[in-house]
Short mmCIF file of C-alpha atoms and ligand atoms in Angstrom, two decimals:
data_model
loop_
_atom_site.label_atom_id
_atom_site.label_comp_id
_atom_site.label_asym_id
_atom_site.label_seq_id
_atom_site.Cartn_x
_atom_site.Cartn_y
_atom_site.Cartn_z
CA UNK A 1 9.58 -8.05 21.37
CA UNK A 2 9.50 -6.51 17.93
CA UNK A 3 9.08 -8.51 14.72
CA UNK A 4 10.02 -7.16 11.58
CA UNK A 5 8.15 -8.38 8.28
CA UNK A 6 8.88 -7.91 4.73
CA UNK A 7 5.69 -7.80 3.31
CA UNK A 8 2.38 -6.59 4.74
CA UNK A 9 -0.14 -8.76 2.64
CA UNK A 10 -2.49 -11.02 4.22
CA UNK A 11 0.09 -13.54 5.70
CA UNK A 12 1.51 -10.59 7.39
CA UNK A 13 -1.53 -9.49 8.69
CA UNK A 14 -2.40 -13.14 9.84
CA UNK A 15 1.16 -13.45 11.65
CA UNK A 16 0.26 -10.28 13.57
CA UNK A 17 -3.21 -11.33 14.28
CA UNK A 18 -1.48 -14.41 16.02
CA UNK A 19 1.41 -12.08 17.49
CA UNK A 20 -0.84 -9.48 19.44
CA UNK A 21 -2.05 -11.73 22.18
CA UNK A 22 1.48 -12.63 22.83
CA UNK A 23 2.60 -9.34 23.30
CA UNK A 24 4.52 -8.76 20.14
CA UNK A 25 4.79 -5.67 18.21
CA UNK A 26 5.17 -5.60 14.42
CA UNK A 27 7.01 -3.33 11.91
CA UNK A 28 6.32 -3.94 8.24
CA UNK A 29 8.08 -2.92 5.33
CA UNK A 30 6.06 -3.03 1.77
CA UNK A 31 5.97 -0.42 -0.94
CA UNK A 32 2.03 -0.28 -0.68
CA UNK A 33 0.63 2.24 1.45
CA UNK A 34 -2.65 0.66 1.77
CA UNK A 35 -1.06 -3.06 2.26
CA UNK A 36 -3.54 -5.14 4.57
CA UNK A 37 -1.43 -5.70 7.48
CA UNK A 38 -0.36 -1.95 7.48
CA UNK A 39 -3.15 -1.19 10.38
CA UNK A 40 -1.71 -3.95 12.98
CA UNK A 41 1.66 -2.49 13.24
CA UNK A 42 3.71 0.19 12.28
CA UNK A 43 4.21 0.43 8.30
CA UNK A 44 7.48 1.60 6.76
CA UNK A 45 6.30 2.39 3.15
CA UNK A 46 8.92 1.83 0.39
CA UNK A 47 10.96 -0.46 -1.81
CA UNK A 48 12.35 -3.85 -0.26
CA UNK A 49 15.79 -2.47 -0.99
CA UNK A 50 15.20 0.96 0.30
CA UNK A 51 18.55 1.29 2.27
CA UNK A 52 17.31 3.66 4.78
CA UNK A 53 13.94 1.40 5.53
CA UNK A 54 16.10 -1.55 5.81
CA UNK A 55 18.56 0.25 8.18
CA UNK A 56 15.40 1.36 10.25
CA UNK A 57 14.05 -2.04 10.02
CA UNK A 58 17.23 -4.01 11.25
CA UNK A 59 17.91 -1.31 13.97
CA UNK A 60 14.69 -1.79 15.57
CA UNK A 61 13.05 -5.26 15.45
CA UNK A 62 14.29 -8.02 17.21
CA UNK A 63 13.77 -10.68 14.61
CA UNK A 64 12.88 -9.99 10.86
CA UNK A 65 10.79 -12.61 8.98
CA UNK A 66 8.88 -12.49 5.63
CA UNK A 67 5.64 -13.39 4.06
CA UNK A 68 6.80 -13.91 0.52
CA UNK A 69 10.02 -15.67 -0.68
CA UNK A 70 11.08 -13.50 -3.76
CA UNK A 71 12.97 -11.06 -1.27
CA UNK A 72 16.18 -10.07 -2.99
CA UNK A 73 19.07 -12.09 -1.61
CA UNK A 74 21.22 -9.16 -1.21
CA UNK A 75 18.43 -7.66 1.12
CA UNK A 76 18.00 -11.02 3.22
CA UNK A 77 21.79 -10.76 3.30
CA UNK A 78 22.03 -7.23 4.72
CA UNK A 79 19.23 -7.75 7.46
CA UNK A 80 20.95 -11.10 8.62
CA UNK A 81 24.38 -8.96 9.08
CA UNK A 82 22.42 -6.81 11.24
CA UNK A 83 19.67 -8.41 13.18
CA UNK A 84 18.29 -11.92 13.26
CA UNK A 85 16.51 -13.01 10.19
CA UNK A 86 14.37 -16.16 10.23
CA UNK A 87 14.21 -18.44 8.29
CA UNK A 88 17.72 -17.86 6.72
CA UNK A 89 18.81 -16.02 3.35
CA UNK A 90 20.11 -19.73 2.43
CA UNK A 91 16.53 -20.96 2.60
CA UNK A 92 15.22 -18.15 0.95
CA UNK A 93 17.90 -18.58 -1.89
CA UNK A 94 17.06 -22.19 -2.28
CA UNK A 95 13.05 -21.62 -2.54
CA UNK A 96 13.49 -18.81 -4.76
CA UNK A 97 15.07 -20.86 -7.83
CA UNK A 98 13.24 -23.92 -8.86
CA UNK A 99 16.59 -25.51 -10.10
CA UNK A 100 18.58 -24.87 -6.79
CA UNK A 101 15.42 -26.29 -5.04
CA UNK A 102 15.01 -29.46 -6.93
CA UNK A 103 18.85 -29.83 -6.81
CA UNK A 104 18.67 -29.54 -2.85
CA UNK A 105 15.99 -32.10 -2.97
CA UNK A 106 17.97 -34.45 -4.75
CA UNK A 107 20.77 -34.26 -2.61
CA UNK A 108 19.14 -34.72 0.63
CA UNK A 109 17.04 -37.97 -1.15
CA UNK A 110 13.68 -36.05 -1.61
CA UNK A 111 12.17 -37.44 -4.60
CA UNK A 112 10.97 -35.12 -7.50
CA UNK A 113 9.45 -35.48 -10.91
CA UNK A 114 12.33 -35.91 -13.53
CA UNK A 115 13.61 -32.37 -14.48
CA UNK A 116 16.43 -30.66 -16.56
CA UNK A 117 17.71 -27.16 -16.80
CA UNK A 118 16.86 -25.23 -20.05
CA UNK A 119 18.31 -22.23 -21.29
CA UNK A 120 17.40 -22.00 -24.73
CA UNK A 121 14.72 -23.48 -27.31
CA UNK A 122 17.46 -26.26 -28.22
CA UNK A 123 18.37 -27.25 -24.70
CA UNK A 124 14.35 -27.61 -24.23
CA UNK A 125 14.15 -30.03 -27.23
CA UNK A 126 17.10 -31.73 -26.26
CA UNK A 127 15.90 -32.28 -22.60
CA UNK A 128 12.38 -33.52 -24.06
CA UNK A 129 14.11 -36.33 -25.40
CA UNK A 130 14.64 -37.74 -21.90
CA UNK A 131 11.86 -36.12 -20.12
CA UNK A 132 8.84 -37.24 -22.34
CA UNK A 133 5.69 -35.86 -22.77
CA UNK A 134 3.66 -34.74 -21.13
CA UNK A 135 5.64 -32.11 -19.06
CA UNK A 136 5.74 -28.72 -17.56
CA UNK A 137 8.12 -25.89 -18.44
CA UNK A 138 8.50 -23.42 -15.45
CA UNK A 139 10.47 -20.52 -15.39
CA UNK A 140 13.23 -20.71 -12.65
CA UNK A 141 12.16 -17.55 -10.77
CA UNK A 142 9.47 -15.43 -9.86
CA UNK A 143 6.77 -18.25 -10.70
CA UNK A 144 3.71 -18.55 -8.21
CA UNK A 145 0.11 -19.77 -8.61
CA UNK A 146 0.96 -21.47 -11.84
CA UNK A 147 2.28 -18.20 -13.07
CA UNK A 148 5.16 -18.55 -15.64
CA UNK A 149 4.24 -22.05 -16.65
CA UNK A 150 3.51 -23.82 -19.86
CA UNK A 151 2.11 -27.50 -20.06
CA UNK A 152 4.05 -29.29 -23.01
CA UNK A 153 1.85 -31.87 -24.89
CA UNK A 154 3.86 -32.67 -27.93
CA UNK A 155 6.77 -31.42 -29.82
CA UNK A 156 4.68 -28.78 -31.54
CA UNK A 157 4.12 -26.90 -28.12
CA UNK A 158 7.97 -26.27 -27.72
CA UNK A 159 8.43 -23.20 -29.65
CA UNK A 160 5.49 -21.38 -28.32
CA UNK A 161 5.92 -22.09 -24.73
CA UNK A 162 9.70 -20.96 -24.97
CA UNK A 163 8.45 -17.79 -26.61
CA UNK A 164 5.72 -17.21 -23.70
CA UNK A 165 8.79 -17.82 -20.95
CA UNK A 166 10.63 -15.01 -23.34
CA UNK A 167 13.91 -16.99 -22.85
CA UNK A 168 14.22 -16.86 -19.07
CA UNK A 169 16.42 -19.55 -17.26
CA UNK A 170 13.93 -22.24 -16.74
CA UNK A 171 13.76 -25.85 -15.68
CA UNK A 172 11.31 -28.73 -17.49
CA UNK A 173 9.86 -31.24 -15.23
CA UNK A 174 7.73 -34.31 -16.20
CA UNK A 175 4.11 -34.13 -15.52
CA UNK A 176 3.10 -36.29 -12.66
CA UNK A 177 -0.64 -37.95 -12.89
CA UNK A 178 -0.99 -37.50 -9.08
CA UNK A 179 -4.00 -38.87 -7.30
CA UNK A 180 -3.87 -36.05 -4.74
CA UNK A 181 -1.80 -33.03 -3.84
CA UNK A 182 -0.93 -32.62 -0.21
CA UNK A 183 1.24 -30.45 1.87
CA UNK A 184 2.97 -30.69 4.92
CA UNK A 185 3.40 -27.65 7.41
CA UNK A 186 6.20 -27.95 9.87
CA UNK A 187 7.74 -25.75 12.29
CA UNK A 188 11.50 -25.69 13.85
CA UNK A 189 12.18 -23.15 16.47
CA UNK A 190 15.85 -21.61 17.34
CA UNK A 191 16.52 -24.44 19.49
CA UNK A 192 15.95 -27.10 16.93
CA UNK A 193 12.59 -28.26 18.34
CA UNK A 194 10.27 -29.54 15.56
CA UNK A 195 6.64 -30.35 15.01
CA UNK A 196 4.63 -31.06 12.09
CA UNK A 197 0.83 -30.30 11.37
CA UNK A 198 -1.43 -33.23 9.81
CA UNK A 199 -1.34 -33.40 6.35
CA UNK A 200 -3.32 -30.86 4.20
CA UNK A 201 -5.05 -32.17 1.20
CA UNK A 202 -5.06 -29.36 -1.30
CA UNK A 203 -7.15 -28.91 -4.51
CA UNK A 204 -6.02 -26.35 -7.00
CA UNK A 205 -7.79 -25.18 -10.17
CA UNK A 206 -5.92 -23.29 -12.75
CA UNK A 207 -2.89 -23.22 -10.86
CA UNK A 208 -4.23 -21.81 -7.59
CA UNK A 209 -5.14 -23.31 -4.41
CA UNK A 210 -8.84 -23.39 -3.89
CA UNK A 211 -9.65 -25.82 -0.91
CA UNK A 212 -7.35 -27.27 1.66
CA UNK A 213 -8.57 -29.96 4.05
CA UNK A 214 -6.97 -31.36 7.14
CA UNK A 215 -6.11 -35.05 6.95
CA UNK A 216 -5.55 -36.34 10.43
CA UNK A 217 -3.99 -39.80 10.54
CA UNK A 218 -3.35 -39.92 6.81
CA UNK A 219 -1.17 -42.93 5.66
CA UNK A 220 1.15 -40.42 3.64
CA UNK A 221 1.82 -38.55 7.08
CA UNK A 222 5.11 -40.64 8.14
CA UNK A 223 6.62 -40.35 4.63
CA UNK A 224 5.73 -36.44 4.46
CA UNK A 225 7.58 -35.96 7.95
CA UNK A 226 10.65 -37.67 6.76
CA UNK A 227 10.93 -35.73 3.97
CA UNK A 228 10.26 -32.52 5.40
CA UNK A 229 12.55 -33.00 8.39
CA UNK A 230 15.37 -33.33 5.95
CA UNK A 231 14.59 -30.28 4.38
CA UNK A 232 14.51 -28.43 7.97
CA UNK A 233 17.61 -29.97 8.96
CA UNK A 234 19.77 -29.66 6.00
CA UNK A 235 18.73 -25.80 5.81
CA UNK A 236 19.12 -25.24 9.80
CA UNK A 237 15.57 -23.83 9.43
CA UNK A 238 13.76 -21.70 11.76
CA UNK A 239 10.24 -20.79 11.27
CA UNK A 240 7.34 -22.16 9.49
CA UNK A 241 7.82 -24.47 6.14
CA UNK A 242 5.60 -25.63 3.81
CA UNK A 243 6.32 -28.73 1.65
CA UNK A 244 4.10 -29.49 -1.49
CA UNK A 245 4.00 -32.72 -2.67
CA UNK A 246 2.11 -35.10 -5.25
CA UNK A 247 0.88 -38.43 -4.17
CA UNK A 248 1.43 -41.10 -6.79
CA UNK A 249 1.18 -44.72 -6.44
CA UNK A 250 1.20 -44.65 -2.90
CA UNK A 251 4.54 -42.50 -2.90
CA UNK A 252 5.09 -38.83 -2.15
CA UNK A 253 7.11 -36.75 -5.06
CA UNK A 254 8.10 -32.96 -4.02
CA UNK A 255 6.91 -30.31 -6.33
CA UNK A 256 8.40 -27.42 -4.14
CA UNK A 257 8.44 -25.61 -0.44
CA UNK A 258 7.56 -22.34 0.60
CA UNK A 259 9.89 -20.86 3.42
CA UNK A 260 6.96 -19.04 5.26
CA UNK A 261 3.37 -19.64 6.19
CA UNK A 262 1.22 -21.05 3.75
CA UNK A 263 -2.21 -21.00 2.38
CA UNK A 264 -2.42 -24.60 2.46
CA UNK A 265 -2.14 -24.16 6.55
CA UNK A 266 -5.07 -21.66 7.18
CA UNK A 267 -7.16 -24.00 8.42
CA UNK A 268 -4.80 -24.33 11.58
CA UNK A 269 -6.38 -20.89 12.61
CA UNK A 270 -9.64 -22.63 14.15
CA UNK A 271 -8.55 -26.06 13.32
CA UNK A 272 -5.53 -27.06 15.21
CA UNK A 273 -4.77 -26.13 18.94
CA UNK A 274 -2.20 -23.77 17.61
CA UNK A 275 -2.22 -21.85 14.25
CA UNK A 276 0.89 -21.97 12.02
CA UNK A 277 1.01 -18.22 12.58
CA UNK A 278 1.33 -18.36 16.11
CA UNK A 279 3.79 -21.37 15.78
CA UNK A 280 5.94 -19.11 13.26
CA UNK A 281 6.28 -16.74 15.67
CA UNK A 282 7.21 -18.78 18.59
CA UNK A 283 9.82 -20.67 16.42
CA UNK A 284 11.68 -17.47 15.46
CA UNK A 285 11.45 -15.96 18.86
CA UNK A 286 12.71 -19.37 20.36
CA UNK A 287 9.50 -19.67 22.27
CA UNK A 288 8.21 -23.29 23.15
CA UNK A 289 6.20 -24.85 19.87
CA UNK A 290 2.39 -25.15 20.49
CA UNK A 291 0.37 -28.32 19.82
CA UNK A 292 -0.22 -29.03 16.26
CA UNK A 293 -3.30 -31.24 17.00
CA UNK A 294 -6.15 -30.97 14.87
CA UNK A 295 -9.53 -30.06 16.48
CA UNK A 296 -12.37 -31.79 14.91
CA UNK A 297 -12.27 -31.98 11.06
CA UNK A 298 -11.13 -28.99 9.60
CA UNK A 299 -11.00 -27.49 6.09
CA UNK A 300 -10.64 -24.28 4.41
CA UNK A 301 -12.05 -22.44 1.18
CA UNK A 302 -10.36 -19.77 -0.75
CA UNK A 303 -12.25 -16.55 -1.78
CA UNK A 304 -10.40 -15.52 -5.12
CA UNK A 305 -11.39 -12.17 -7.26
CA UNK A 306 -14.53 -11.36 -5.52
CA UNK A 307 -16.24 -11.50 -2.25
CA UNK A 308 -19.64 -13.13 -1.26
CA UNK A 309 -21.83 -11.21 0.93
CA UNK A 310 -20.64 -11.56 4.59
CA UNK A 311 -23.99 -12.75 5.79
CA UNK A 312 -24.06 -15.51 3.22
CA UNK A 313 -20.92 -17.03 4.59
CA UNK A 314 -22.09 -16.59 8.14
CA UNK A 315 -25.36 -18.24 7.72
CA UNK A 316 -23.32 -21.00 7.61
CA UNK A 317 -22.91 -21.31 11.58
CA UNK A 318 -19.60 -23.24 11.60
CA UNK A 319 -17.89 -20.93 8.85
CA UNK A 320 -15.17 -18.53 10.29
CA UNK A 321 -14.47 -15.92 7.87
CA UNK A 322 -11.41 -14.27 7.46
CA UNK A 323 -11.53 -10.94 5.55
CA UNK A 324 -7.83 -9.58 3.75
CA UNK A 325 -9.16 -6.09 3.65
CA UNK A 326 -7.92 -6.21 -0.20
CA UNK A 327 -10.01 -4.87 -2.79
CA UNK A 328 -11.16 -8.01 -5.37
CA UNK A 329 -9.43 -8.10 -8.61
CA UNK A 330 -9.19 -10.99 -11.11
CA UNK A 331 -7.39 -13.96 -9.56
CA UNK A 332 -6.38 -12.41 -6.27
CA UNK A 333 -6.92 -14.01 -2.97
CA UNK A 334 -9.25 -11.64 -1.02
CA UNK A 335 -10.71 -14.05 2.22
CA UNK A 336 -10.80 -17.47 3.16
CA UNK A 337 -13.24 -19.26 5.35
CA UNK A 338 -12.54 -22.17 7.51
CA UNK A 339 -14.59 -24.73 9.02
CA UNK A 340 -14.58 -27.56 11.66
CA UNK A 341 -17.19 -30.53 11.66
CA UNK A 342 -17.80 -33.61 13.87
CA UNK A 343 -17.14 -35.82 11.08
CA UNK A 344 -15.73 -36.17 7.46
CA UNK A 345 -19.31 -36.52 5.96
CA UNK A 346 -20.41 -33.18 7.52
CA UNK A 347 -17.23 -31.49 6.60
CA UNK A 348 -17.43 -32.20 2.85
CA UNK A 349 -20.89 -30.82 3.08
CA UNK A 350 -19.53 -27.64 4.66
CA UNK A 351 -16.94 -27.40 2.23
CA UNK A 352 -19.55 -27.98 -0.94
CA UNK A 353 -21.60 -24.83 0.58
CA UNK A 354 -18.61 -22.56 0.74
CA UNK A 355 -16.90 -23.54 -2.46
CA UNK A 356 -20.43 -22.70 -4.21
CA UNK A 357 -20.40 -19.23 -2.53
CA UNK A 358 -16.70 -18.93 -3.57
CA UNK A 359 -17.52 -20.26 -7.29
CA UNK A 360 -20.04 -17.51 -7.59
CA UNK A 361 -17.73 -14.84 -7.33
CA UNK A 362 -14.52 -16.17 -8.84
CA UNK A 363 -13.77 -14.83 -12.22
CA UNK A 364 -10.33 -16.81 -12.64
P1 LIG B 1 3.42 -24.75 -8.72
O1 LIG B 1 3.46 -23.44 -9.06
O2 LIG B 1 4.79 -25.56 -9.18
O3 LIG B 1 3.13 -25.08 -7.47
O4 LIG B 1 2.29 -25.40 -9.50
C1 LIG B 1 1.06 -25.08 -9.31
C2 LIG B 1 0.18 -26.17 -9.79
O5 LIG B 1 0.34 -26.84 -10.96
C3 LIG B 1 0.50 -27.59 -8.78
O6 LIG B 1 -0.11 -27.24 -7.44
C4 LIG B 1 0.06 -28.72 -9.39
O7 LIG B 1 -1.49 -28.67 -9.35
C5 LIG B 1 0.39 -28.23 -10.69
N1 LIG B 1 1.70 -28.97 -11.47
C6 LIG B 1 2.93 -28.28 -10.98
N2 LIG B 1 4.04 -29.05 -11.49
C7 LIG B 1 3.44 -30.05 -11.89
C8 LIG B 1 3.65 -31.43 -12.39
N3 LIG B 1 5.04 -31.70 -12.52
N4 LIG B 1 2.63 -32.54 -12.36
C9 LIG B 1 1.61 -32.02 -12.60
N5 LIG B 1 1.28 -31.30 -12.22
C10 LIG B 1 1.77 -30.07 -11.63
#
């Protein structure tokens, strides 16, 4: 079996690391010759919309998938007309545009913060009369890790925030004073079988994910499963999907979904019976899905902007280090470590130790 992947970053690399033991071969399309997954398969180096490379990929791959959601829609459509593409171009299109995404959530009964489409300073001013302060202005497309976003605290912020977004089509949404952020990673295979992982509880700083902890038996699990199932079914989705949620007053409100394996699911590599990466491959290859049962109390800490000494991390005997083979750069995710503990107290101690190491090198 040959799986083609658009993108050859760390997510593609971890998909390949999970697929090699299953006998899967990989072809990666990525503009960068030193992209970090390249050495785990055959690299095709060039633009995502290079017709020659796309034709090669479509010709040779049994299934094509991707590691990021900003794949141009015409690329996904072209590939889908020549080979199998999972998740579908429709799922990509919805996830790429915050307005389409929120409308989709709304149509299938998944709650979101109040929101409005904005395409001029006047429409922003108008929207704020109903949304209220504080609020967040977000570009409809191309935003990730908090990029293309501005917090609006009062009317005084509107002109500056709109200028910062350079007039791109945007959405403004109510700021949610959440008690915590969680995500649910779910998987649906070609035959329609669905499995869910236990909730991840996520800590962000500066809009970037820092720590995810597996929450087995979380009281919000059922609600999250109900919402993500609606999404999977409505999109006729195949593969891993991550739905990011805010918890407020015992209820869940959707922020966004990622049509791919997700950073908040990295703890599954050692912390679940089957990792999100392996289950993504099983799903798109229509193989039986693996058990998602957690193994111990698991968590993941990201290393961003810089790397501690390997030996400092490995001195924590329960730590598993995953280097992405990427050179450090401000705000760039370069590695993560996972830990499994016997009880929540031990887990919190381990997460603290890893977070200290991460903070020493973090320049974001
Ligand atoms: P996003 O790029 O939409 O995932 O946003 C990045 C992070 O900003 C989220 O994980 C939250 O921590 C924060 N954030 C985004 N939208 C909201 C909101 N409506 N209310 C409160 N915090 C938000």
